[in-house]
C-alpha cells in the first residue's frame, strides 16, 4: 500500500537534510558563509520542491538515489531566493521558517553572499553527482538556469516588484506567479520526469501540470498571507498588504481567489492524467498545495 503523503514528505525531508549536511559540513569554505548558508538550509522549510522532484521521478521509475543531489540543488536555489526575497530592499521581512531572516540573524552583506553561494553551489552539486551522465547534467543545468534566472524566478520577482501599488489584470498576475513561483516547480516536475525517462508527450503534459501547480501554490501563499497564522507559517502575515503587492486576494477577494485556485486544480489534474501520472504522489501533492495551512 502507498504510504500517506505526510509520511512520504517526512521520509524525503530527512534524506534531503542529510544530503545538505553531507555536502556542506566537510566543505573548506569561510566559516561565516557556511554558518549563514546552513542557518537557512536547516531552518525547517517544508522541502516541497525536492519532494515534488522525487515524486515526479517516481511516477516513472523507482530507484530515487539518481535524483537526490538534483533535488537538494533545487532546494538550495529556492532557499537562496527566499533569503534575497526577505532583504530590506525587497520584501523586508524579519521572520522566515519560524526563525529570524538571514539578514537579521547575520547581516545584510552576509545574507546576500549566502544567497549567491547557495545559487552557485547548486550547479556545482549537480556536476559532482556520479549517478548522472554528462548529457543529463547539461540538460539539468540548462533547465535550472533557465527556471531560476531572468526568464524564470528572477524575472518573476522583478515583475512582482513592478506590480506594487498598481492595479493588475488576472493575466498579468498569472504571468507573475507562473514565473516567480511556477518556474522552480516546473524544474522539479520536468527534471524528475526527464530523469525518470518519461516520453516527450508525457513531459509536455507535465509542463502544463507544472504551470497550474505553480499558480495554485502561489495563490495559496497569497491567501495565507491574509488568513494564515504566523506561528504556523513561520513568516509574517500581512507582508503583502504592507508592501502593497498585487495578489489574488487583492484582485478577486479571498473567496474569489479560492474559486480561481479550484479552477486551476481541475486543469492541473487533467494534465496529470494525460501524463499517465494520476496514481503518483503528484496527485496527492496537488491537493496538499491547494489546501495547506503553512
Ligand atoms: C515560499 O515557499 C515562497 C513561495 C514561492 C511562495 P514555501 O512555502 O515552499 O517555503 P518553505 O520552503 O517551506 O519555507
Ligand atoms: C516570493 O513570493 C517567491 C520567491 C521567488 C522567493 P513571496 O514574496 O510571496 O514569498 P513569501 O510569502 O515571502 O514566502
Ligand atoms: Mg516577494
Ligand atoms: Mg516575500
Ligand atoms: Mg507570499
Short mmCIF file of C-alpha atoms and ligand atoms in Angstrom, two decimals:
data_model
loop_
_atom_site.label_atom_id
_atom_site.label_comp_id
_atom_site.label_asym_id
_atom_site.label_seq_id
_atom_site.Cartn_x
_atom_site.Cartn_y
_atom_site.Cartn_z
CA UNK A 1 0.00 0.00 0.00
CA UNK A 2 1.11 3.57 -0.72
CA UNK A 3 2.18 5.39 2.50
CA UNK A 4 0.23 8.58 3.16
CA UNK A 5 1.55 11.82 1.76
CA UNK A 6 2.75 13.30 5.06
CA UNK A 7 4.86 10.19 5.77
CA UNK A 8 6.21 10.39 2.24
CA UNK A 9 7.14 14.07 2.69
CA UNK A 10 8.77 13.41 6.07
CA UNK A 11 10.78 10.50 4.72
CA UNK A 12 12.35 12.62 1.96
CA UNK A 13 12.72 15.70 4.14
CA UNK A 14 15.22 13.69 6.16
CA UNK A 15 17.02 12.41 3.09
CA UNK A 16 17.41 15.97 1.80
CA UNK A 17 18.64 17.28 5.15
CA UNK A 18 21.28 14.52 5.25
CA UNK A 19 22.37 15.48 1.74
CA UNK A 20 22.84 19.12 2.85
CA UNK A 21 24.87 18.09 5.88
CA UNK A 22 26.95 15.72 3.79
CA UNK A 23 27.65 18.44 1.18
CA UNK A 24 28.38 21.37 3.44
CA UNK A 25 29.85 20.12 6.67
CA UNK A 26 33.15 18.99 5.20
CA UNK A 27 33.50 21.89 2.80
CA UNK A 28 36.54 24.08 3.30
CA UNK A 29 34.84 27.47 2.99
CA UNK A 30 34.84 30.62 5.15
CA UNK A 31 33.12 29.81 8.45
CA UNK A 32 30.71 32.76 8.47
CA UNK A 33 29.49 31.88 4.99
CA UNK A 34 28.99 28.23 5.91
CA UNK A 35 27.09 29.16 9.09
CA UNK A 36 24.86 31.54 7.19
CA UNK A 37 24.13 29.00 4.40
CA UNK A 38 23.39 26.24 6.92
CA UNK A 39 21.29 28.58 9.05
CA UNK A 40 18.74 28.98 6.26
CA UNK A 41 19.04 25.42 4.94
CA UNK A 42 18.37 24.00 8.39
CA UNK A 43 15.67 26.46 9.33
CA UNK A 44 12.88 23.96 8.63
CA UNK A 45 11.49 24.61 5.16
CA UNK A 46 8.74 22.27 4.02
CA UNK A 47 11.01 20.81 1.29
CA UNK A 48 8.11 20.68 -1.12
CA UNK A 49 10.22 21.26 -4.22
CA UNK A 50 12.62 18.35 -3.66
CA UNK A 51 9.67 16.14 -2.70
CA UNK A 52 7.92 17.18 -5.89
CA UNK A 53 11.00 16.31 -7.94
CA UNK A 54 11.27 12.90 -6.29
CA UNK A 55 7.54 12.23 -6.73
CA UNK A 56 7.77 13.19 -10.39
CA UNK A 57 10.68 10.78 -10.89
CA UNK A 58 8.80 8.04 -9.04
CA UNK A 59 5.80 8.46 -11.31
CA UNK A 60 8.03 6.71 -13.88
CA UNK A 61 10.95 4.98 -12.07
CA UNK A 62 11.73 3.57 -8.64
CA UNK A 63 15.36 3.98 -7.63
CA UNK A 64 15.49 7.50 -6.12
CA UNK A 65 19.23 7.76 -5.48
CA UNK A 66 19.60 9.16 -9.00
CA UNK A 67 17.72 12.36 -8.15
CA UNK A 68 18.77 13.22 -4.59
CA UNK A 69 21.58 15.68 -5.42
CA UNK A 70 19.42 17.39 -8.02
CA UNK A 71 16.57 17.67 -5.52
CA UNK A 72 18.94 19.14 -2.91
CA UNK A 73 20.35 21.56 -5.51
CA UNK A 74 16.82 22.78 -6.23
CA UNK A 75 16.12 23.37 -2.54
CA UNK A 76 19.35 25.40 -2.36
CA UNK A 77 18.18 27.65 -5.21
CA UNK A 78 14.79 28.03 -3.55
CA UNK A 79 16.43 28.87 -0.20
CA UNK A 80 18.61 31.49 -1.88
CA UNK A 81 15.51 33.00 -3.47
CA UNK A 82 13.89 33.32 -0.04
CA UNK A 83 16.96 34.86 1.60
CA UNK A 84 17.04 37.55 -1.09
CA UNK A 85 13.22 37.93 -1.14
CA UNK A 86 13.31 38.84 2.57
CA UNK A 87 16.03 41.51 2.28
CA UNK A 88 15.17 45.10 3.23
CA UNK A 89 15.44 46.15 -0.43
CA UNK A 90 12.85 43.51 -1.34
CA UNK A 91 10.03 42.35 0.98
CA UNK A 92 11.83 43.45 4.14
CA UNK A 93 10.63 40.59 6.35
CA UNK A 94 12.08 39.67 9.73
CA UNK A 95 10.92 36.05 10.08
CA UNK A 96 11.24 33.04 7.83
CA UNK A 97 10.73 29.38 8.59
CA UNK A 98 9.99 30.29 12.20
CA UNK A 99 13.33 31.99 12.75
CA UNK A 100 14.85 35.41 12.18
CA UNK A 101 15.53 36.01 8.49
CA UNK A 102 19.12 35.50 7.39
CA UNK A 103 19.95 39.22 7.25
CA UNK A 104 18.55 39.70 10.77
CA UNK A 105 20.45 36.74 12.22
CA UNK A 106 23.69 37.69 10.41
CA UNK A 107 23.80 40.94 8.43
CA UNK A 108 22.72 42.11 5.01
CA UNK A 109 26.03 41.58 3.25
CA UNK A 110 26.37 38.06 4.64
CA UNK A 111 22.80 37.23 3.63
CA UNK A 112 23.39 38.44 0.07
CA UNK A 113 26.55 36.35 -0.15
CA UNK A 114 24.93 33.27 1.42
CA UNK A 115 22.23 33.54 -1.28
CA UNK A 116 24.84 33.90 -4.02
CA UNK A 117 26.75 30.93 -2.60
CA UNK A 118 23.68 28.67 -2.45
CA UNK A 119 22.77 29.53 -6.03
CA UNK A 120 26.20 28.88 -7.48
CA UNK A 121 26.91 25.84 -5.30
CA UNK A 122 23.71 24.21 -6.55
CA UNK A 123 25.24 23.95 -10.02
CA UNK A 124 28.48 22.54 -8.61
CA UNK A 125 26.50 19.92 -6.71
CA UNK A 126 24.83 18.71 -9.91
CA UNK A 127 28.16 18.50 -11.75
CA UNK A 128 29.62 16.40 -8.88
CA UNK A 129 26.88 13.77 -9.00
CA UNK A 130 28.35 10.47 -10.29
CA UNK A 131 24.91 8.98 -10.93
CA UNK A 132 24.19 11.45 -13.74
CA UNK A 133 25.62 11.21 -17.26
CA UNK A 134 27.30 14.28 -18.75
CA UNK A 135 24.37 14.69 -21.08
CA UNK A 136 21.90 14.59 -18.19
CA UNK A 137 24.00 17.13 -16.26
CA UNK A 138 24.00 19.61 -19.14
CA UNK A 139 20.24 19.22 -19.64
CA UNK A 140 19.50 19.68 -15.93
CA UNK A 141 21.85 22.63 -15.50
CA UNK A 142 20.36 24.39 -18.53
CA UNK A 143 16.86 23.85 -17.15
CA UNK A 144 17.81 25.02 -13.65
CA UNK A 145 19.50 28.14 -15.03
CA UNK A 146 16.52 28.97 -17.18
CA UNK A 147 13.89 28.30 -14.48
CA UNK A 148 15.72 30.32 -11.83
CA UNK A 149 17.10 33.14 -13.99
CA UNK A 150 15.81 36.14 -15.95
CA UNK A 151 13.24 34.14 -17.88
CA UNK A 152 12.19 32.31 -14.70
CA UNK A 153 12.09 33.11 -10.97
CA UNK A 154 14.23 36.28 -11.09
CA UNK A 155 12.14 37.63 -13.97
CA UNK A 156 9.01 36.99 -11.91
CA UNK A 157 10.46 38.71 -8.87
CA UNK A 158 11.08 41.93 -10.80
CA UNK A 159 7.57 41.84 -12.31
CA UNK A 160 6.23 41.32 -8.77
CA UNK A 161 8.16 44.40 -7.62
CA UNK A 162 6.97 46.48 -10.55
CA UNK A 163 3.36 45.47 -9.81
CA UNK A 164 3.48 47.01 -6.31
CA UNK A 165 0.97 49.84 -5.88
CA UNK A 166 -0.60 49.06 -9.26
CA UNK A 167 -3.86 47.54 -10.36
CA UNK A 168 -3.04 44.46 -12.45
CA UNK A 169 -5.16 42.17 -14.61
CA UNK A 170 -5.67 38.47 -13.97
CA UNK A 171 -3.45 37.71 -16.98
CA UNK A 172 -0.64 39.82 -15.59
CA UNK A 173 -0.96 38.16 -12.17
CA UNK A 174 -0.82 34.72 -13.75
CA UNK A 175 2.38 35.70 -15.52
CA UNK A 176 3.99 36.98 -12.32
CA UNK A 177 3.01 33.88 -10.32
CA UNK A 178 3.97 31.47 -13.07
CA UNK A 179 7.44 32.99 -13.23
CA UNK A 180 8.31 33.81 -9.64
CA UNK A 181 6.96 30.54 -8.21
CA UNK A 182 5.90 28.29 -11.06
CA UNK A 183 9.25 28.05 -12.80
CA UNK A 184 11.05 26.36 -9.90
CA UNK A 185 8.15 23.96 -9.55
CA UNK A 186 8.42 23.33 -13.29
CA UNK A 187 12.07 22.46 -12.81
CA UNK A 188 11.11 19.96 -10.09
CA UNK A 189 8.42 18.27 -12.15
CA UNK A 190 10.17 18.33 -15.51
CA UNK A 191 13.56 17.18 -14.24
CA UNK A 192 12.13 14.39 -12.09
CA UNK A 193 10.19 13.03 -15.05
CA UNK A 194 13.05 13.57 -17.51
CA UNK A 195 15.42 11.56 -15.31
CA UNK A 196 12.64 9.01 -14.91
CA UNK A 197 12.64 8.66 -18.72
CA UNK A 198 9.14 9.96 -19.32
CA UNK A 199 8.24 10.30 -23.01
CA UNK A 200 8.24 13.67 -24.83
CA UNK A 201 4.46 13.61 -24.81
CA UNK A 202 4.30 12.96 -21.06
CA UNK A 203 6.83 15.74 -20.45
CA UNK A 204 4.71 18.18 -22.45
CA UNK A 205 1.63 17.39 -20.32
CA UNK A 206 3.70 17.69 -17.17
CA UNK A 207 4.80 21.19 -18.19
CA UNK A 208 1.14 22.18 -18.33
CA UNK A 209 0.59 20.49 -14.97
CA UNK A 210 3.53 22.43 -13.51
CA UNK A 211 2.16 25.73 -14.81
CA UNK A 212 -1.15 25.24 -12.99
CA UNK A 213 0.51 23.83 -9.89
CA UNK A 214 2.69 26.96 -9.69
CA UNK A 215 -0.41 29.15 -9.82
CA UNK A 216 -2.15 27.03 -7.16
CA UNK A 217 0.90 27.21 -4.90
CA UNK A 218 1.30 30.98 -5.09
CA UNK A 219 -2.44 31.70 -4.86
CA UNK A 220 -2.48 29.70 -1.62
CA UNK A 221 0.62 31.59 -0.45
CA UNK A 222 -1.21 34.87 -1.13
CA UNK A 223 -4.34 33.62 0.69
CA UNK A 224 -2.29 32.53 3.70
CA UNK A 225 -0.67 35.96 3.82
CA UNK A 226 -4.19 37.23 4.57
CA UNK A 227 -5.84 34.40 6.52
CA UNK A 228 -2.89 32.38 7.92
CA UNK A 229 -1.22 32.36 11.32
CA UNK A 230 2.36 33.46 11.79
CA UNK A 231 3.11 30.59 14.22
CA UNK A 232 2.11 28.02 11.63
CA UNK A 233 3.57 29.80 8.62
CA UNK A 234 6.87 30.67 10.26
CA UNK A 235 6.75 34.01 8.41
CA UNK A 236 4.72 37.17 8.95
CA UNK A 237 1.16 37.55 7.72
CA UNK A 238 0.17 40.85 6.14
CA UNK A 239 3.54 41.25 4.42
CA UNK A 240 1.84 41.65 1.02
CA UNK A 241 -0.54 44.35 2.25
CA UNK A 242 2.37 46.16 3.93
CA UNK A 243 4.31 46.11 0.65
CA UNK A 244 1.23 46.95 -1.43
CA UNK A 245 1.74 43.82 -3.50
CA UNK A 246 -0.54 42.69 -6.28
CA UNK A 247 -2.05 39.42 -5.08
CA UNK A 248 -5.01 37.18 -5.93
CA UNK A 249 -6.98 38.09 -2.77
CA UNK A 250 -6.48 41.76 -3.58
CA UNK A 251 -7.67 41.29 -7.14
CA UNK A 252 -10.52 38.81 -6.54
CA UNK A 253 -11.18 38.82 -2.78
CA UNK A 254 -10.34 35.77 -0.66
CA UNK A 255 -13.41 33.82 -1.84
CA UNK A 256 -12.66 34.69 -5.47
CA UNK A 257 -9.04 33.60 -5.02
CA UNK A 258 -10.21 30.25 -3.61
CA UNK A 259 -12.54 29.78 -6.57
CA UNK A 260 -9.78 30.60 -9.02
CA UNK A 261 -7.44 28.15 -7.27
CA UNK A 262 -10.05 25.40 -7.66
CA UNK A 263 -10.29 26.11 -11.39
CA UNK A 264 -6.51 25.75 -11.66
CA UNK A 265 -6.66 22.47 -9.69
CA UNK A 266 -9.08 20.94 -12.21
CA UNK A 267 -6.75 21.86 -15.08
CA UNK A 268 -3.69 20.60 -13.20
CA UNK A 269 -5.31 17.22 -12.58
CA UNK A 270 -6.44 16.88 -16.20
CA UNK A 271 -2.84 17.35 -17.36
CA UNK A 272 -1.58 14.89 -14.79
CA UNK A 273 -3.95 12.25 -16.11
CA UNK A 274 -2.81 12.91 -19.67
CA UNK A 275 0.78 12.38 -18.46
CA UNK A 276 -0.24 8.98 -17.04
CA UNK A 277 0.80 10.10 -13.55
CA UNK A 278 -2.60 10.14 -11.85
CA UNK A 279 -1.68 7.39 -9.37
CA UNK A 280 1.56 9.05 -8.27
CA UNK A 281 2.13 11.36 -5.31
CA UNK A 282 1.87 14.28 -7.76
CA UNK A 283 -1.91 13.93 -7.44
CA UNK A 284 -1.81 14.00 -3.61
CA UNK A 285 0.63 16.92 -3.72
CA UNK A 286 -1.77 18.93 -5.89
CA UNK A 287 -4.44 18.74 -3.18
CA UNK A 288 -1.88 19.39 -0.48
CA UNK A 289 -0.52 22.50 -2.23
CA UNK A 290 -4.01 23.84 -2.60
CA UNK A 291 -5.20 23.28 0.98
CA UNK A 292 -2.01 23.61 3.04
CA UNK A 293 -2.14 25.87 6.11
CA UNK A 294 1.62 26.58 6.21
C1 LIG B 1 7.60 30.22 -0.11
O1 LIG B 1 7.77 28.88 -0.46
C2 LIG B 1 7.87 31.09 -1.28
C3 LIG B 1 6.94 30.96 -2.38
C4 LIG B 1 7.32 30.66 -3.57
C5 LIG B 1 5.53 31.22 -2.18
P1 LIG B 1 7.47 27.72 0.58
O2 LIG B 1 6.12 27.93 1.19
O3 LIG B 1 7.70 26.41 -0.09
O4 LIG B 1 8.56 27.97 1.71
P2 LIG B 1 9.41 26.97 2.62
O5 LIG B 1 10.48 26.39 1.74
O6 LIG B 1 8.51 25.91 3.16
O7 LIG B 1 9.99 27.84 3.69
C1 LIG B 2 8.32 35.05 -3.43
O1 LIG B 2 6.97 35.23 -3.20
C2 LIG B 2 8.63 33.88 -4.20
C3 LIG B 2 10.10 33.81 -4.46
C4 LIG B 2 10.54 33.74 -5.66
C5 LIG B 2 11.05 33.82 -3.36
P1 LIG B 2 6.58 35.85 -1.80
O2 LIG B 2 7.34 37.08 -1.50
O3 LIG B 2 5.10 35.90 -1.73
O4 LIG B 2 7.09 34.68 -0.81
P2 LIG B 2 6.95 34.75 0.77
O5 LIG B 2 5.47 34.95 1.07
O6 LIG B 2 7.81 35.87 1.24
O7 LIG B 2 7.41 33.39 1.21
MG1 LIG B 3 8.29 38.58 -2.56
MG1 LIG B 4 8.23 37.63 0.42
MG1 LIG B 5 3.93 35.45 -0.03
#
